[in-house]
């Protein structure tokens, strides 16, 4: 009898909202997203997928714990491409895991692993429900897949950050400054730096009016140079990238432009200069159907002729319900003969995806 | 000839009519805890609180915005009028903020009654309810200026 009474009390407690104070549920947030994709290259030649493949792209879970209004612990865990460690397939990753202390609206301190705060897309590059196209831009965000040897900046960093929001009269702005180990292949950059030089990232975004955001970003680091035996030569390659961004959505029309320029300056050989552009226009119809066009361009090395690559994307994004999106792209790549990835071979690919966020 | 606005009674009547029209157009009332010293707020400042770029009231107390459910008609009106976006666009904004690790959205309550209860129980809370909702003790309306 006592056991039954106890069971009834337990069930009542679990089901009763009164026993779940708002502060408890409001203290812990679980969000996430998932994406399933299909790609097929039209024709046999090119760097696309001639077979046509389904991709269980990812499942991402985002946890936020706010034990007080000044402290937040945030982490994003991802399982990509049907991750199955037993078979060595896919990958599992901590996209970010950090603690953030809010001193003022304009001053927050963050420590841990985090996205590099550069430009429009890096911090949402896997978050498919958060942007219109099937994939994030290659030219300005994933340029190592578009003819560059090295990305303009790493995806993630381990280190410290200052960030915040401010407003001066009617103008709003936000900023982030990050100090980190930077990126390297010789050691795990989220555990150990391979030199004493720290990477610096800075971005400021200004909204002079609510429908217009303009911003500027900077990333710089000194990369260790190794000899053939893997020993530090003492030389350092300076990586410098800087960019500008614009987002304008005066009504149902929207425009996005991002330009990134930078250099790679080894200690003994000549400096390489490169630049890239992404420009997109879209139009929302009934707050549900959004056709878009995106143009991407890259010049991986200003001193090399005919190494440019371009990407033209025509597509439509349909918000089915809440944050469930269907997307379809028609992508055409054009590239010069000296482009390291495409070697002059253009191609067209169709892409489609289902992305859901919560 | 006297101006029509020179008559205090007529001025008051016109003002009342204008307020009534505004209230009917809005279809929502912004509410705060009775202990909040604010009596009014500019639309842009209210938007900053709900977009969480401003997280404290002028007196330093934490601001706790509370949203209504995605499908709520009153949320649609509030989002359009104060945030200048549709509910879907606001959702997309919060998807980007949340996934990037930058910020999390305001808590959500599923009804006027739940919002009013949250606001009554939390001194820094600010929410919005249907214009027809009756405000309980401990909750007051906040005038929103253009």
Short mmCIF file of C-alpha atoms in Angstrom, two decimals:
data_model
loop_
_atom_site.label_atom_id
_atom_site.label_comp_id
_atom_site.label_asym_id
_atom_site.label_seq_id
_atom_site.Cartn_x
_atom_site.Cartn_y
_atom_site.Cartn_z
CA UNK A 1 0.00 0.00 0.00
CA UNK A 2 2.78 2.35 0.96
CA UNK A 3 4.58 1.48 -2.25
CA UNK A 4 1.48 2.30 -4.34
CA UNK A 5 1.05 5.62 -2.54
CA UNK A 6 4.68 6.43 -3.12
CA UNK A 7 4.37 5.55 -6.82
CA UNK A 8 1.27 7.77 -7.15
CA UNK A 9 3.07 10.66 -5.50
CA UNK A 10 6.08 10.19 -7.77
CA UNK A 11 3.95 10.15 -10.92
CA UNK A 12 2.00 13.18 -9.73
CA UNK A 13 5.23 15.00 -9.03
CA UNK A 14 6.62 14.25 -12.47
CA UNK A 15 3.43 15.29 -14.24
CA UNK A 16 2.67 18.39 -12.23
CA UNK A 17 3.91 21.61 -13.83
CA UNK A 18 3.75 23.24 -10.43
CA UNK A 19 6.65 21.06 -9.37
CA UNK A 20 8.70 22.20 -12.33
CA UNK A 21 9.38 25.86 -11.55
CA UNK A 22 9.99 28.12 -14.54
CA UNK A 23 13.53 28.79 -13.40
CA UNK A 24 14.47 25.15 -13.74
CA UNK A 25 13.31 24.78 -17.32
CA UNK A 26 14.43 28.29 -18.27
CA UNK A 27 17.90 27.51 -16.91
CA UNK A 28 18.52 24.71 -19.36
CA UNK A 29 17.98 24.99 -23.11
CA UNK A 30 18.26 22.14 -25.57
CA UNK A 31 18.29 23.05 -29.24
CA UNK A 32 19.63 21.39 -32.31
CA UNK A 33 19.29 20.64 -35.96
CA UNK A 34 19.56 17.91 -38.49
CA UNK A 35 20.13 17.84 -42.21
CA UNK A 36 19.72 15.19 -44.87
CA UNK A 37 21.07 15.91 -48.34
CA UNK A 38 21.31 14.65 -51.89
CA UNK A 39 23.84 15.71 -54.52
CA UNK A 40 24.33 14.67 -58.11
CA UNK A 41 26.70 16.03 -60.70
CA UNK A 42 25.23 16.35 -64.17
CA UNK A 43 27.71 14.72 -66.53
CA UNK A 44 30.77 12.61 -65.85
CA UNK A 45 33.55 15.17 -65.59
CA UNK A 46 34.11 17.44 -62.63
CA UNK A 47 34.74 17.45 -58.91
CA UNK A 48 31.10 16.86 -58.00
CA UNK A 49 29.33 13.60 -57.26
CA UNK A 50 28.55 11.80 -60.54
CA UNK A 51 26.92 8.86 -58.73
CA UNK A 52 24.29 10.88 -56.96
CA UNK A 53 24.50 10.30 -53.20
CA UNK A 54 22.35 10.60 -50.14
CA UNK A 55 24.13 12.12 -47.18
CA UNK A 56 22.94 11.76 -43.61
CA UNK A 57 24.69 15.07 -43.17
CA UNK A 58 24.45 15.71 -39.48
CA UNK A 59 22.68 15.78 -36.19
CA UNK A 60 23.67 18.62 -33.92
CA UNK A 61 22.64 19.13 -30.32
CA UNK A 62 23.16 22.49 -28.66
CA UNK A 63 23.02 22.70 -24.89
CA UNK A 64 22.89 25.94 -22.93
CA UNK A 65 22.97 25.99 -19.18
CA UNK A 66 22.47 29.34 -17.42
CA UNK A 67 22.87 28.80 -13.69
CA UNK A 68 22.72 32.57 -13.21
CA UNK A 69 21.92 35.54 -15.40
CA UNK A 70 25.63 36.32 -15.62
CA UNK A 71 26.92 32.83 -16.41
CA UNK A 72 26.25 30.61 -19.39
CA UNK A 73 27.81 27.30 -20.34
CA UNK A 74 27.25 26.37 -23.94
CA UNK A 75 28.17 23.37 -26.02
CA UNK A 76 27.40 22.04 -29.48
CA UNK A 77 27.91 18.34 -30.18
CA UNK A 78 27.70 17.03 -33.72
CA UNK A 79 27.39 13.63 -35.35
CA UNK A 80 28.15 13.94 -39.04
CA UNK A 81 27.58 11.61 -41.98
CA UNK A 82 25.92 8.87 -39.98
CA UNK A 83 28.77 8.66 -37.51
CA UNK A 84 29.56 5.07 -36.53
CA UNK A 85 32.89 4.73 -34.74
CA UNK A 86 32.75 0.93 -34.91
CA UNK A 87 33.06 1.19 -38.67
CA UNK A 88 35.27 4.26 -38.70
CA UNK A 89 32.60 6.22 -40.55
CA UNK A 90 31.50 9.80 -40.18
CA UNK A 91 32.74 12.00 -37.40
CA UNK A 92 31.73 13.15 -33.96
CA UNK A 93 32.89 16.54 -32.77
CA UNK A 94 32.54 19.18 -30.14
CA UNK A 95 31.82 22.21 -32.30
CA UNK A 96 32.13 24.42 -29.27
CA UNK A 97 32.20 24.16 -25.52
CA UNK A 98 32.74 27.29 -23.49
CA UNK A 99 31.78 29.21 -20.40
CA UNK A 100 30.73 32.82 -20.74
CA UNK A 101 30.50 35.42 -18.01
CA UNK A 102 28.46 38.55 -18.66
CA UNK A 103 29.88 41.59 -16.92
CA UNK A 104 27.90 44.16 -18.90
CA UNK A 105 25.90 43.99 -22.11
CA UNK A 106 29.01 45.33 -23.84
CA UNK A 107 31.46 43.03 -22.05
CA UNK A 108 31.26 39.26 -21.89
CA UNK A 109 34.24 37.00 -21.22
CA UNK A 110 34.36 33.61 -22.84
CA UNK A 111 36.79 30.71 -22.39
CA UNK A 112 36.88 27.37 -24.19
CA UNK A 113 36.56 26.04 -27.71
CA UNK A 114 34.48 28.26 -29.96
CA UNK A 115 33.78 29.16 -33.57
CA UNK A 116 36.05 31.73 -35.15
CA UNK A 117 34.00 34.92 -35.27
CA UNK A 118 34.76 35.94 -38.83
CA UNK A 119 32.26 37.12 -41.45
CA UNK A 120 28.69 35.97 -41.93
CA UNK A 121 28.85 32.21 -42.15
CA UNK A 122 31.58 30.60 -40.09
CA UNK A 123 29.63 30.46 -36.84
CA UNK A 124 26.67 28.82 -38.60
CA UNK A 125 28.55 26.85 -41.24
CA UNK A 126 26.99 23.51 -40.27
CA UNK A 127 23.65 24.95 -39.13
CA UNK A 128 21.69 24.27 -42.28
CA UNK A 129 18.33 25.59 -40.97
CA UNK A 130 20.04 28.93 -40.32
CA UNK A 131 20.79 29.78 -43.96
CA UNK A 132 19.01 29.53 -47.27
CA UNK A 133 21.30 27.48 -49.48
CA UNK A 134 22.08 23.77 -49.21
CA UNK A 135 25.75 24.45 -48.41
CA UNK A 136 27.63 27.33 -46.85
CA UNK A 137 29.77 29.45 -49.21
CA UNK A 138 32.95 27.83 -50.46
CA UNK A 139 34.82 30.89 -51.65
CA UNK A 140 34.80 32.94 -48.45
CA UNK A 141 34.30 30.19 -45.88
CA UNK A 142 35.57 26.88 -47.19
CA UNK A 143 38.15 28.12 -49.65
CA UNK A 144 40.38 25.05 -49.30
CA UNK A 145 37.65 23.30 -51.32
CA UNK A 146 37.75 26.01 -53.93
CA UNK A 147 41.40 26.12 -54.97
CA UNK A 148 43.24 27.45 -51.92
CA UNK A 149 45.85 25.51 -49.96
CA UNK A 150 44.88 27.02 -46.66
CA UNK A 151 41.66 28.46 -45.28
CA UNK A 152 41.42 32.16 -44.62
CA UNK A 153 40.86 31.29 -40.96
CA UNK A 154 40.25 28.10 -38.96
CA UNK A 155 36.74 26.92 -38.23
CA UNK A 156 37.32 26.75 -34.48
CA UNK A 157 39.67 28.05 -31.86
CA UNK A 158 40.55 27.26 -28.26
CA UNK A 159 41.22 30.33 -26.20
CA UNK A 160 39.68 33.42 -24.72
CA UNK A 161 37.22 35.93 -26.12
CA UNK A 162 35.73 39.29 -25.29
CA UNK A 163 32.41 40.10 -26.91
CA UNK A 164 29.36 42.23 -26.42
CA UNK A 165 26.63 44.49 -27.74
CA UNK A 166 26.29 48.25 -27.58
CA UNK A 167 24.14 50.97 -29.03
CA UNK A 168 24.94 54.57 -29.68
CA UNK A 169 21.72 56.49 -30.20
CA UNK A 170 19.88 54.49 -32.86
CA UNK A 171 22.97 52.61 -34.07
CA UNK A 172 23.48 49.08 -32.73
CA UNK A 173 26.75 47.22 -32.86
CA UNK A 174 28.34 44.02 -31.65
CA UNK A 175 31.92 42.86 -31.50
CA UNK A 176 34.08 39.87 -30.69
CA UNK A 177 37.83 39.63 -30.06
CA UNK A 178 39.39 36.18 -29.73
CA UNK A 179 42.85 35.12 -28.63
CA UNK A 180 43.68 31.49 -29.29
CA UNK A 181 46.24 28.85 -30.19
CA UNK A 182 45.29 29.21 -33.83
CA UNK A 183 45.42 26.24 -36.19
CA UNK A 184 48.18 23.71 -36.76
CA UNK A 185 48.54 20.10 -37.78
CA UNK A 186 51.52 19.09 -35.62
CA UNK A 187 49.61 19.22 -32.34
CA UNK A 188 45.98 19.35 -31.32
CA UNK A 189 45.35 23.12 -31.34
CA UNK A 190 42.54 22.70 -28.82
CA UNK A 191 45.02 21.26 -26.35
CA UNK A 192 48.50 22.56 -27.13
CA UNK A 193 49.97 25.41 -29.15
CA UNK A 194 52.97 24.57 -31.31
CA UNK A 195 54.49 28.01 -30.86
CA UNK A 196 54.30 31.01 -28.55
CA UNK A 197 52.48 33.20 -31.04
CA UNK A 198 48.72 33.47 -30.49
CA UNK A 199 46.10 33.90 -33.15
CA UNK A 200 43.97 37.03 -33.01
CA UNK A 201 40.45 37.37 -34.41
CA UNK A 202 38.34 40.51 -34.33
CA UNK A 203 34.99 41.38 -35.83
CA UNK A 204 32.66 44.33 -35.46
CA UNK A 205 29.16 44.56 -36.93
CA UNK A 206 27.21 47.79 -37.07
CA UNK A 207 23.49 48.26 -37.69
CA UNK A 208 22.88 51.92 -38.56
CA UNK A 209 19.27 50.98 -39.27
CA UNK A 210 17.51 47.74 -38.28
CA UNK A 211 17.48 46.39 -41.84
CA UNK A 212 21.17 46.95 -42.59
CA UNK A 213 24.22 45.30 -41.07
CA UNK A 214 27.76 46.10 -42.13
CA UNK A 215 30.82 44.54 -40.60
CA UNK A 216 34.53 43.98 -40.76
CA UNK A 217 36.60 40.98 -39.65
CA UNK A 218 40.28 40.23 -39.11
CA UNK A 219 42.25 37.06 -38.44
CA UNK A 220 46.00 36.80 -38.01
CA UNK A 221 48.40 34.10 -36.80
CA UNK A 222 52.02 33.02 -37.14
CA UNK A 223 52.30 29.43 -38.31
CA UNK A 224 55.28 27.27 -37.39
CA UNK A 225 57.44 26.17 -40.32
CA UNK A 226 58.73 22.61 -40.19
CA UNK A 227 61.57 20.92 -42.03
CA UNK A 228 61.32 17.58 -43.80
CA UNK A 229 61.90 15.75 -40.51
CA UNK A 230 59.06 17.59 -38.84
CA UNK A 231 61.31 19.82 -36.73
CA UNK A 232 60.54 23.47 -36.04
CA UNK A 233 62.87 25.55 -38.24
CA UNK A 234 62.24 28.66 -36.18
CA UNK A 235 60.71 30.34 -39.21
CA UNK A 236 57.13 31.58 -39.07
CA UNK A 237 54.56 32.04 -41.82
CA UNK A 238 52.30 34.98 -41.22
CA UNK A 239 48.67 34.30 -42.05
CA UNK A 240 46.56 37.43 -42.39
CA UNK A 241 42.92 37.62 -43.50
CA UNK A 242 40.50 40.50 -43.38
CA UNK A 243 37.06 41.00 -44.76
CA UNK A 244 33.94 43.11 -45.03
CA UNK A 245 30.31 42.06 -44.95
CA UNK A 246 26.93 43.58 -45.73
CA UNK A 247 23.45 42.25 -45.06
CA UNK A 248 20.46 44.29 -46.19
CA UNK A 249 16.84 43.20 -46.01
CA UNK A 250 14.62 46.24 -46.44
CA UNK A 251 11.48 44.15 -47.01
CA UNK A 252 11.02 40.73 -48.56
CA UNK A 253 14.12 41.41 -50.63
CA UNK A 254 17.46 40.52 -49.12
CA UNK A 255 21.06 41.09 -50.14
CA UNK A 256 24.20 39.56 -48.63
CA UNK A 257 27.75 40.37 -49.67
CA UNK A 258 31.00 39.21 -48.14
CA UNK A 259 34.50 39.98 -49.33
CA UNK A 260 37.65 38.45 -47.85
CA UNK A 261 41.23 39.26 -48.72
CA UNK A 262 44.41 37.99 -47.19
CA UNK A 263 47.96 36.84 -47.44
CA UNK A 264 50.24 33.98 -46.52
CA UNK A 265 53.79 35.20 -45.92
CA UNK A 266 56.40 32.47 -45.33
CA UNK A 267 59.72 33.51 -43.77
CA UNK A 268 61.81 32.51 -46.76
CA UNK A 269 59.62 32.60 -49.86
CA UNK A 270 57.46 35.29 -51.39
CA UNK A 271 54.10 36.33 -50.01
CA UNK A 272 50.92 34.91 -51.53
CA UNK A 273 47.94 37.25 -51.77
CA UNK A 274 44.41 35.99 -52.29
CA UNK A 275 40.83 37.26 -52.26
CA UNK A 276 37.28 35.95 -52.46
CA UNK A 277 33.73 37.23 -52.80
CA UNK A 278 30.27 35.90 -52.05
CA UNK A 279 27.14 37.81 -53.10
CA UNK A 280 23.57 36.63 -52.69
CA UNK A 281 20.12 38.02 -53.44
CA UNK A 282 16.87 36.47 -52.27
CA UNK A 283 13.20 37.31 -52.12
CA UNK A 284 10.73 36.01 -49.53
CA UNK A 285 7.31 35.11 -50.84
CA UNK A 286 4.53 34.75 -48.28
CA UNK A 287 7.17 34.31 -45.62
CA UNK A 288 7.62 30.74 -46.81
CA UNK A 289 9.09 30.44 -50.31
CA UNK A 290 12.48 32.05 -50.85
CA UNK A 291 14.14 31.84 -54.26
CA UNK A 292 17.79 32.86 -54.17
CA UNK A 293 20.81 33.42 -56.34
CA UNK A 294 24.36 33.30 -55.02
CA UNK A 295 27.57 34.14 -56.82
CA UNK A 296 30.96 33.09 -55.49
CA UNK A 297 34.39 34.01 -56.76
CA UNK A 298 37.92 33.33 -55.61
CA UNK A 299 41.39 34.25 -56.69
CA UNK A 300 43.57 31.79 -54.72
CA UNK A 301 46.86 33.48 -55.68
CA UNK A 302 47.06 36.95 -57.18
CA UNK A 303 50.41 36.16 -58.78
CA UNK A 304 49.06 33.17 -60.73
CA UNK A 305 47.07 33.77 -63.90
CA UNK A 306 43.92 31.84 -64.69
CA UNK A 307 43.50 30.21 -61.27
CA UNK A 308 40.17 31.87 -60.44
CA UNK A 309 37.05 29.85 -59.72
CA UNK A 310 33.40 30.89 -59.76
CA UNK A 311 30.24 29.29 -58.47
CA UNK A 312 26.72 30.21 -59.56
CA UNK A 313 23.87 28.91 -57.41
CA UNK A 314 20.18 29.19 -58.28
CA UNK A 315 17.81 27.70 -55.77
CA UNK A 316 14.73 27.86 -53.63
CA UNK A 317 14.20 27.42 -49.91
CA UNK A 318 10.75 26.42 -48.66
CA UNK A 319 9.86 26.71 -45.01
CA UNK A 320 7.36 23.89 -44.64
CA UNK A 321 6.44 24.44 -41.02
CA UNK A 322 8.18 26.05 -38.06
CA UNK A 323 11.90 25.41 -38.73
CA UNK A 324 11.55 22.59 -41.25
CA UNK A 325 13.05 23.59 -44.59
CA UNK A 326 13.26 22.00 -48.00
CA UNK A 327 16.03 23.31 -50.26
CA UNK A 328 17.00 22.72 -53.85
CA UNK A 329 20.10 24.16 -55.59
CA UNK A 330 21.38 24.19 -59.12
CA UNK A 331 25.14 24.82 -58.84
CA UNK A 332 27.51 25.57 -61.68
CA UNK A 333 31.28 25.75 -61.14
CA UNK A 334 33.60 27.50 -63.59
CA UNK A 335 37.35 27.53 -63.05
CA UNK A 336 40.55 28.50 -64.75
CA UNK A 337 43.08 25.89 -65.88
CA UNK A 338 45.49 26.87 -63.09
CA UNK A 339 42.97 26.43 -60.29
CA UNK A 340 44.48 23.77 -58.00
CA UNK A 341 41.22 21.96 -57.33
CA UNK A 342 39.24 22.18 -60.53
CA UNK A 343 42.08 22.47 -63.09
CA UNK A 344 39.85 24.18 -65.59
CA UNK A 345 37.13 21.55 -65.36
CA UNK A 346 33.75 23.16 -64.74
CA UNK A 347 30.64 21.18 -63.90
CA UNK A 348 27.03 21.46 -62.81
CA UNK A 349 25.51 19.77 -59.80
CA UNK A 350 22.02 19.55 -58.34
CA UNK A 351 21.66 19.56 -54.58
CA UNK A 352 18.65 19.12 -52.36
CA UNK A 353 18.18 18.89 -48.64
CA UNK A 354 15.79 18.64 -45.76
CA UNK A 355 16.92 20.67 -42.78
CA UNK A 356 15.13 20.94 -39.50
CA UNK A 357 15.93 23.03 -36.47
CA UNK A 358 14.51 23.11 -33.00
CA UNK B 1 -12.21 81.44 -34.26
CA UNK B 2 -10.90 79.06 -31.58
CA UNK B 3 -8.91 76.05 -32.59
CA UNK B 4 -10.63 72.75 -31.90
CA UNK B 5 -7.56 71.60 -29.90
CA UNK B 6 -7.93 74.65 -27.71
CA UNK B 7 -10.85 72.93 -25.99
CA UNK B 8 -9.43 70.67 -23.21
CA UNK B 9 -12.47 68.40 -23.27
CA UNK B 10 -12.30 67.93 -27.02
CA UNK B 11 -8.54 67.41 -26.85
CA UNK B 12 -9.01 64.70 -24.23
CA UNK B 13 -11.70 63.05 -26.32
CA UNK B 14 -9.49 63.08 -29.40
CA UNK B 15 -6.56 61.72 -27.39
CA UNK B 16 -8.69 58.94 -25.98
CA UNK B 17 -9.96 58.10 -29.44
CA UNK B 18 -6.38 58.02 -30.75
CA UNK B 19 -5.22 55.78 -27.90
CA UNK B 20 -8.16 53.46 -28.40
CA UNK B 21 -7.41 53.23 -32.11
CA UNK B 22 -3.76 52.55 -31.38
CA UNK B 23 -4.64 49.85 -28.85
CA UNK B 24 -7.05 48.18 -31.22
CA UNK B 25 -4.51 48.33 -34.02
CA UNK B 26 -1.84 46.81 -31.84
CA UNK B 27 -3.94 44.08 -30.36
CA UNK B 28 -1.40 43.54 -27.62
CA UNK B 29 -0.28 45.13 -24.40
CA UNK B 30 3.30 45.10 -23.15
CA UNK B 31 3.45 44.17 -19.49
CA UNK B 32 6.05 44.37 -16.75
CA UNK B 33 6.19 43.56 -13.09
CA UNK B 34 4.56 46.23 -10.93
CA UNK B 35 7.89 46.85 -9.18
CA UNK B 36 9.51 47.95 -12.43
CA UNK B 37 9.94 51.75 -12.17
CA UNK B 38 9.53 52.19 -15.92
CA UNK B 39 6.24 53.57 -17.16
CA UNK B 40 7.13 53.74 -20.83
CA UNK B 41 9.74 52.50 -23.28
CA UNK B 42 10.76 53.37 -26.82
CA UNK B 43 9.98 50.72 -29.44
CA UNK B 44 13.68 50.43 -30.36
CA UNK B 45 14.66 49.84 -26.73
CA UNK B 46 11.94 47.23 -26.29
CA UNK B 47 13.22 45.49 -29.43
CA UNK B 48 16.74 45.43 -27.96
CA UNK B 49 15.42 43.77 -24.81
CA UNK B 50 13.59 41.10 -26.82
CA UNK B 51 16.59 40.56 -29.12
CA UNK B 52 18.67 40.36 -25.93
CA UNK B 53 21.25 42.91 -27.03
CA UNK B 54 20.23 44.86 -23.92
CA UNK B 55 19.87 42.57 -20.93
CA UNK B 56 19.40 45.04 -18.11
CA UNK B 57 16.93 47.75 -17.25
CA UNK B 58 18.16 51.28 -16.65
CA UNK B 59 18.39 50.61 -12.91
CA UNK B 60 20.71 47.64 -13.49
CA UNK B 61 18.23 44.87 -12.81
CA UNK B 62 18.26 41.95 -15.27
CA UNK B 63 15.59 42.15 -17.95
CA UNK B 64 13.77 38.88 -18.59
CA UNK B 65 11.81 38.99 -21.84
CA UNK B 66 9.17 36.34 -22.28
CA UNK B 67 7.77 35.34 -25.66
CA UNK B 68 4.51 33.70 -26.61
CA UNK B 69 4.31 30.51 -28.69
CA UNK B 70 5.38 30.52 -32.35
CA UNK B 71 1.81 30.17 -33.62
CA UNK B 72 0.37 32.83 -31.33
CA UNK B 73 -1.43 35.67 -33.20
CA UNK B 74 -0.40 38.13 -30.50
CA UNK B 75 3.25 37.13 -31.05
CA UNK B 76 2.84 37.76 -34.77
CA UNK B 77 1.51 41.26 -34.10
CA UNK B 78 4.18 42.05 -31.51
CA UNK B 79 7.00 40.74 -33.71
CA UNK B 80 5.87 42.78 -36.67
CA UNK B 81 5.23 45.98 -34.74
CA UNK B 82 8.17 45.99 -32.32
CA UNK B 83 10.85 43.82 -33.93
CA UNK B 84 9.97 44.70 -37.53
CA UNK B 85 9.97 41.04 -38.51
CA UNK B 86 7.57 38.19 -39.00
CA UNK B 87 7.55 35.43 -36.41
CA UNK B 88 9.38 33.18 -38.87
CA UNK B 89 12.09 35.81 -39.37
CA UNK B 90 12.47 36.21 -35.63
CA UNK B 91 12.77 32.43 -35.35
CA UNK B 92 15.50 32.45 -38.02
CA UNK B 93 17.33 35.17 -36.12
CA UNK B 94 17.27 33.00 -32.98
CA UNK B 95 18.36 29.90 -34.88
CA UNK B 96 21.47 31.78 -36.00
CA UNK B 97 22.11 33.23 -32.55
CA UNK B 98 21.62 29.89 -30.79
CA UNK B 99 23.59 27.71 -33.20
CA UNK B 100 26.48 30.17 -33.33
CA UNK B 101 26.71 30.03 -29.54
CA UNK B 102 26.10 33.73 -29.26
CA UNK B 103 22.82 33.91 -27.37
CA UNK B 104 19.70 31.95 -26.51
CA UNK B 105 16.16 33.14 -27.19
CA UNK B 106 13.75 34.42 -24.56
CA UNK B 107 11.79 31.82 -22.66
CA UNK B 108 8.37 31.01 -24.10
CA UNK B 109 4.99 30.74 -22.42
CA UNK B 110 1.97 29.31 -24.19
CA UNK B 111 -0.80 31.70 -23.13
CA UNK B 112 -1.58 35.18 -21.88
CA UNK B 113 -2.24 33.73 -18.43
CA UNK B 114 1.16 32.02 -18.33
CA UNK B 115 2.93 35.18 -19.45
CA UNK B 116 1.13 37.26 -16.83
CA UNK B 117 2.01 34.74 -14.16
CA UNK B 118 5.69 34.81 -15.20
CA UNK B 119 5.74 38.61 -15.20
CA UNK B 120 4.00 38.76 -11.83
CA UNK B 121 6.55 36.36 -10.33
CA UNK B 122 9.71 37.92 -11.82
CA UNK B 123 10.61 41.57 -11.08
CA UNK B 124 12.67 41.98 -14.26
CA UNK B 125 10.21 40.28 -16.59
CA UNK B 126 8.66 41.90 -19.63
CA UNK B 127 6.09 40.25 -21.85
CA UNK B 128 3.13 40.97 -24.06
CA UNK B 129 -0.44 39.76 -23.93
CA UNK B 130 -3.62 40.23 -25.91
CA UNK B 131 -5.17 43.66 -25.60
CA UNK B 132 -8.26 41.99 -24.18
CA UNK B 133 -6.40 40.29 -21.33
CA UNK B 134 -7.14 41.64 -17.88
CA UNK B 135 -4.03 42.40 -15.90
CA UNK B 136 -3.78 40.85 -12.43
CA UNK B 137 -2.35 42.62 -9.44
CA UNK B 138 1.43 42.73 -9.53
CA UNK B 139 1.48 43.37 -13.28
CA UNK B 140 1.25 46.70 -15.07
CA UNK B 141 1.10 47.83 -18.67
CA UNK B 142 4.12 49.53 -20.18
CA UNK B 143 3.47 52.30 -22.67
CA UNK B 144 5.41 51.78 -25.88
CA UNK B 145 6.45 54.96 -27.63
CA UNK B 146 7.41 55.08 -31.29
#
